[in-house]
PDB file of C-alpha atoms in Angstrom:
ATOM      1  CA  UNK A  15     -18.828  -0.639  -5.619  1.00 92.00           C
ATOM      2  CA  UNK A  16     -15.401   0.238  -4.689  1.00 95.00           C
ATOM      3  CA  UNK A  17     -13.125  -3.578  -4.420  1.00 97.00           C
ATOM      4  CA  UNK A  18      -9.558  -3.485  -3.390  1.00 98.00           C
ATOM      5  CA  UNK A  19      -8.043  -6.711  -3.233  1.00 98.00           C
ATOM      6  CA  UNK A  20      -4.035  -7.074  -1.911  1.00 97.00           C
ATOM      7  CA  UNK A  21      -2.072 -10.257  -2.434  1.00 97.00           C
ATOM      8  CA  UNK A  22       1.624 -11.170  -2.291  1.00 98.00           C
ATOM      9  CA  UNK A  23       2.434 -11.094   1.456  1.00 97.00           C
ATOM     10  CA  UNK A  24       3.778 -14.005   3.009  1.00 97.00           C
ATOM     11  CA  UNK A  25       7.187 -15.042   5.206  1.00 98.00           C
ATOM     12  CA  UNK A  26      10.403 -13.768   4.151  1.00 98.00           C
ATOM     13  CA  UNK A  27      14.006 -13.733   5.789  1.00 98.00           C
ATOM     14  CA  UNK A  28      15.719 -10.748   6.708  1.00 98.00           C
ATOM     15  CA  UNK A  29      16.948  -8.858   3.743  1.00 98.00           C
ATOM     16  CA  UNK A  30      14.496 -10.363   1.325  1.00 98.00           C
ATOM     17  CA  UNK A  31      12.026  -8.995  -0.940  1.00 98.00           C
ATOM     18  CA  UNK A  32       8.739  -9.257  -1.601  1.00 98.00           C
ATOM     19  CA  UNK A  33       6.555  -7.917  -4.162  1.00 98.00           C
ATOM     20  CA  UNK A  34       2.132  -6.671  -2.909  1.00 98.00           C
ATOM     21  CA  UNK A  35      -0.241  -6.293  -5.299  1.00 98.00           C
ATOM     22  CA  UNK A  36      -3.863  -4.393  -4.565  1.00 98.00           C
ATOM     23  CA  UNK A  37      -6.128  -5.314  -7.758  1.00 98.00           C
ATOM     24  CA  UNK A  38      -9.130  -2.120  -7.794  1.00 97.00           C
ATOM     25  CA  UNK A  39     -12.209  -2.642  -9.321  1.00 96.00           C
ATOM     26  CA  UNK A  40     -15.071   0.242  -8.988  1.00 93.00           C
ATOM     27  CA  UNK A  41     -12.494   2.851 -10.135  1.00 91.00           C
ATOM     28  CA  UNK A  42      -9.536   3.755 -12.045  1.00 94.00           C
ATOM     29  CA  UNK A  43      -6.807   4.232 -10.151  1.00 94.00           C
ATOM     30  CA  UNK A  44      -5.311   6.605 -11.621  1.00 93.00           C
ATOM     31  CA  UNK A  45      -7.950   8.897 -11.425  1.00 95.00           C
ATOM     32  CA  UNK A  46      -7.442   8.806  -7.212  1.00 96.00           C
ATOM     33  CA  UNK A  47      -4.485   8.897  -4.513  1.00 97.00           C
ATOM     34  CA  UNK A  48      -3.652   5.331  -3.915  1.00 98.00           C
ATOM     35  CA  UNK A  49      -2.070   4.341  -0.324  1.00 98.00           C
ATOM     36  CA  UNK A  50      -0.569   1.226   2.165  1.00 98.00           C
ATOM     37  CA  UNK A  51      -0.869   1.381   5.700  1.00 98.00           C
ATOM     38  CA  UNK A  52       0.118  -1.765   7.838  1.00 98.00           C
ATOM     39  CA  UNK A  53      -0.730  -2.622  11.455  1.00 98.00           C
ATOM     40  CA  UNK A  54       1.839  -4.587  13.313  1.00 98.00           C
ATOM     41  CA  UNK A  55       0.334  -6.773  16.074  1.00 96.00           C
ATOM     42  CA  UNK A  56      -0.890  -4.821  19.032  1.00 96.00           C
ATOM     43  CA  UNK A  57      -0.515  -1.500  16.841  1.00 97.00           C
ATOM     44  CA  UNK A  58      -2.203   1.297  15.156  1.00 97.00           C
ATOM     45  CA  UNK A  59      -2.717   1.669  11.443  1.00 98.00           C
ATOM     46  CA  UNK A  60       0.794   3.506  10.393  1.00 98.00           C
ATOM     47  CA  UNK A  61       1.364   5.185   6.548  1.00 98.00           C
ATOM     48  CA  UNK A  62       3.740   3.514   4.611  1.00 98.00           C
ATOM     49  CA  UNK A  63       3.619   5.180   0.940  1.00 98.00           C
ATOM     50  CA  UNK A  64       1.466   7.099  -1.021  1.00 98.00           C
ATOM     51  CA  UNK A  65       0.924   7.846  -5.287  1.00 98.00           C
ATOM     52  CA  UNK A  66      -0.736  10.596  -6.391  1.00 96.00           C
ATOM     53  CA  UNK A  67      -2.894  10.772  -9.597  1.00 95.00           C
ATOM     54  CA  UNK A  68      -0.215  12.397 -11.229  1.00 94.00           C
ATOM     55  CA  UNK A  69       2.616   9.787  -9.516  1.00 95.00           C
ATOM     56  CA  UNK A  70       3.969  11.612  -7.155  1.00 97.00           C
ATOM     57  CA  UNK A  71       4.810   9.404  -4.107  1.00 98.00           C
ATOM     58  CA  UNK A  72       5.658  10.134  -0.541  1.00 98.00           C
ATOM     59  CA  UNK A  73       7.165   7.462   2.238  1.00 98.00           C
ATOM     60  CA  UNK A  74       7.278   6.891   5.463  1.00 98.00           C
ATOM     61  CA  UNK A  75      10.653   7.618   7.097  1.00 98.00           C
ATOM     62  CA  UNK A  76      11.023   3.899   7.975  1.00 98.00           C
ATOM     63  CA  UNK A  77      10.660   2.426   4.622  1.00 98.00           C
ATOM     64  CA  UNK A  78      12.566   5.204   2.413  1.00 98.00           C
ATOM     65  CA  UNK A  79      15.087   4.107   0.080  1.00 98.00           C
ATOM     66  CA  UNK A  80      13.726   0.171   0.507  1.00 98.00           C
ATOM     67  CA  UNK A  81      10.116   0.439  -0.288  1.00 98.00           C
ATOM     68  CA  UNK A  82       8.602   1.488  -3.711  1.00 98.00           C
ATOM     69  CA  UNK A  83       5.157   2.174  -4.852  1.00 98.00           C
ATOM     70  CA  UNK A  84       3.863   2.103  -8.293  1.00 98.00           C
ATOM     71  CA  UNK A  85       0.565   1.487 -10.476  1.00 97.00           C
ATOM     72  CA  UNK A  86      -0.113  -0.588 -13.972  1.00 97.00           C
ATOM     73  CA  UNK A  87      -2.487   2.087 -14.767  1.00 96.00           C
ATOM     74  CA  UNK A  88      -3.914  -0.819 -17.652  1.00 97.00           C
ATOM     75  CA  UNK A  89      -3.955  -3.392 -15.189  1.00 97.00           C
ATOM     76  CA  UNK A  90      -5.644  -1.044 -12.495  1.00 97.00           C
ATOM     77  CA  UNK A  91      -3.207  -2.178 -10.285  1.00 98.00           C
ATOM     78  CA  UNK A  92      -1.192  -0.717  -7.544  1.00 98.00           C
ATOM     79  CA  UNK A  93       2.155  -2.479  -6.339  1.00 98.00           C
ATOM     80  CA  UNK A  94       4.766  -2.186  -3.303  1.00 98.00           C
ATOM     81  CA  UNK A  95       8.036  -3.393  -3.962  1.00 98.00           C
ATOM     82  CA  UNK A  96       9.444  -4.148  -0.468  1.00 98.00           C
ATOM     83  CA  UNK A  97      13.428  -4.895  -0.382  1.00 98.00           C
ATOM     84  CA  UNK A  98      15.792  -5.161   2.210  1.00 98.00           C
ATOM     85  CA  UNK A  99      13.078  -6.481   4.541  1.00 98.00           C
ATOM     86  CA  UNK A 100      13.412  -5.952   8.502  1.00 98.00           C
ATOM     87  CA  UNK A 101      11.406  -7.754  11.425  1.00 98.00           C
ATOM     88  CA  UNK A 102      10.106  -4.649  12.271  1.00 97.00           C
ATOM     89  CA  UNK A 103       8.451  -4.576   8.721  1.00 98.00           C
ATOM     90  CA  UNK A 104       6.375  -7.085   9.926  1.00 98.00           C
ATOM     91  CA  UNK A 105       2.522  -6.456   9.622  1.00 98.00           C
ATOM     92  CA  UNK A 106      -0.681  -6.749   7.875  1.00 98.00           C
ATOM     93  CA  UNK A 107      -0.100  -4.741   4.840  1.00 98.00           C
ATOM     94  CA  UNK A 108      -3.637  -2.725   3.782  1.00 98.00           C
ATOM     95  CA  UNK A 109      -3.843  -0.952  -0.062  1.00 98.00           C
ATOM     96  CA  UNK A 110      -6.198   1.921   0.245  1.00 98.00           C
ATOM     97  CA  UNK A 111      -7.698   4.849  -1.979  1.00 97.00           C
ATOM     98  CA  UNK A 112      -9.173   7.956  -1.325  1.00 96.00           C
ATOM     99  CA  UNK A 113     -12.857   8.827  -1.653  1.00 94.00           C
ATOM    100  CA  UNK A 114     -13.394  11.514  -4.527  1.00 93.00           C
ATOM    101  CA  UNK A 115     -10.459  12.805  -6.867  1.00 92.00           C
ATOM    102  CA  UNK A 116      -9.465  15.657  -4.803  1.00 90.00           C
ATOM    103  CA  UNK A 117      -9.322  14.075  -1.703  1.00 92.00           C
ATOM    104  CA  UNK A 118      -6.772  13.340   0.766  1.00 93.00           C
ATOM    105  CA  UNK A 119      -8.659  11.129   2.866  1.00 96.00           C
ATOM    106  CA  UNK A 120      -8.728   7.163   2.318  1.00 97.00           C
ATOM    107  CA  UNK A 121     -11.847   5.942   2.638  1.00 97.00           C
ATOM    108  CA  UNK A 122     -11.974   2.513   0.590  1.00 97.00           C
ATOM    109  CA  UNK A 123      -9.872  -0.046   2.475  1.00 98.00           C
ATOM    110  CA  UNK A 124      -8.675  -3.829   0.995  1.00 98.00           C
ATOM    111  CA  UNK A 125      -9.056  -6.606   3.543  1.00 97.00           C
ATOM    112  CA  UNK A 126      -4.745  -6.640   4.339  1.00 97.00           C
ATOM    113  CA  UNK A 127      -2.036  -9.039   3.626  1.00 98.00           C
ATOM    114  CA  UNK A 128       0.057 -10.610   6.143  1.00 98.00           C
ATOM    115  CA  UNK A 129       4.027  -9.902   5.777  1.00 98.00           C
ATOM    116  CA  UNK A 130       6.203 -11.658   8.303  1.00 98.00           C
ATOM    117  CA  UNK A 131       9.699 -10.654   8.453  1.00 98.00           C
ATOM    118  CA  UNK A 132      12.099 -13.503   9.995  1.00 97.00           C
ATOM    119  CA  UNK A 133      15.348 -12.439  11.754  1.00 93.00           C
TER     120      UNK A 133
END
């Protein structure tokens, strides 16, 4: 059974950093496209980043240049490094993976971590 667990949110000024973690158990990560989506209040789901099998990663527009994914492949881990934080970054912040290897569709959701963003 497929277990993704986030941690790390929590309340951060403006311009601060903050570090999520999603833990995977069920799978090895780096045998599947890892994601984070986040939902602000009142909101759909939005993309945020993306890591391929291979590493590659892909961004949302908003978060280029201040958000960065990455995985402890030995730790079956997958982190986002969040820096120069906004209010509008403000959300629950979900880690997801896709179903099979060759997918591109995310299918195995974590339960979200709340990030608030104070101006």
């Amino acid at each position: 059974q497929v277990q993704l667990v986030e941690s790390g949110g929590g309340l951060v000024q403006a311009g601060g950093s903050l570090r999520l973690s999603c833990a995977a158990s069920g799978r090895t990560i780096s045998s599947y496209k890892m994601g984070w989506f986040r939902q602000a209040s009142g909101k759909e789901r939005d993309f945020v980043t993306a890591i391929s099998r291979s590493g590659d990663t892909t961004y949302a527009d908003s978060v280029k240049g201040r958000f960065f994914v990455s995985r402890d492949d030995a730790k079956n881990t997958v982190y986002l490094q969040m820096n120069s934080l906004k209010p509008e970054d403000t959300a629950v912040y979900y880690c997801a993976s896709v179903g099979r290897p060759w997918s591109q569709r995310f299918e195995y959701w974590g339960q979200g971590t709340q990030v608030i963003v104070s101006s």
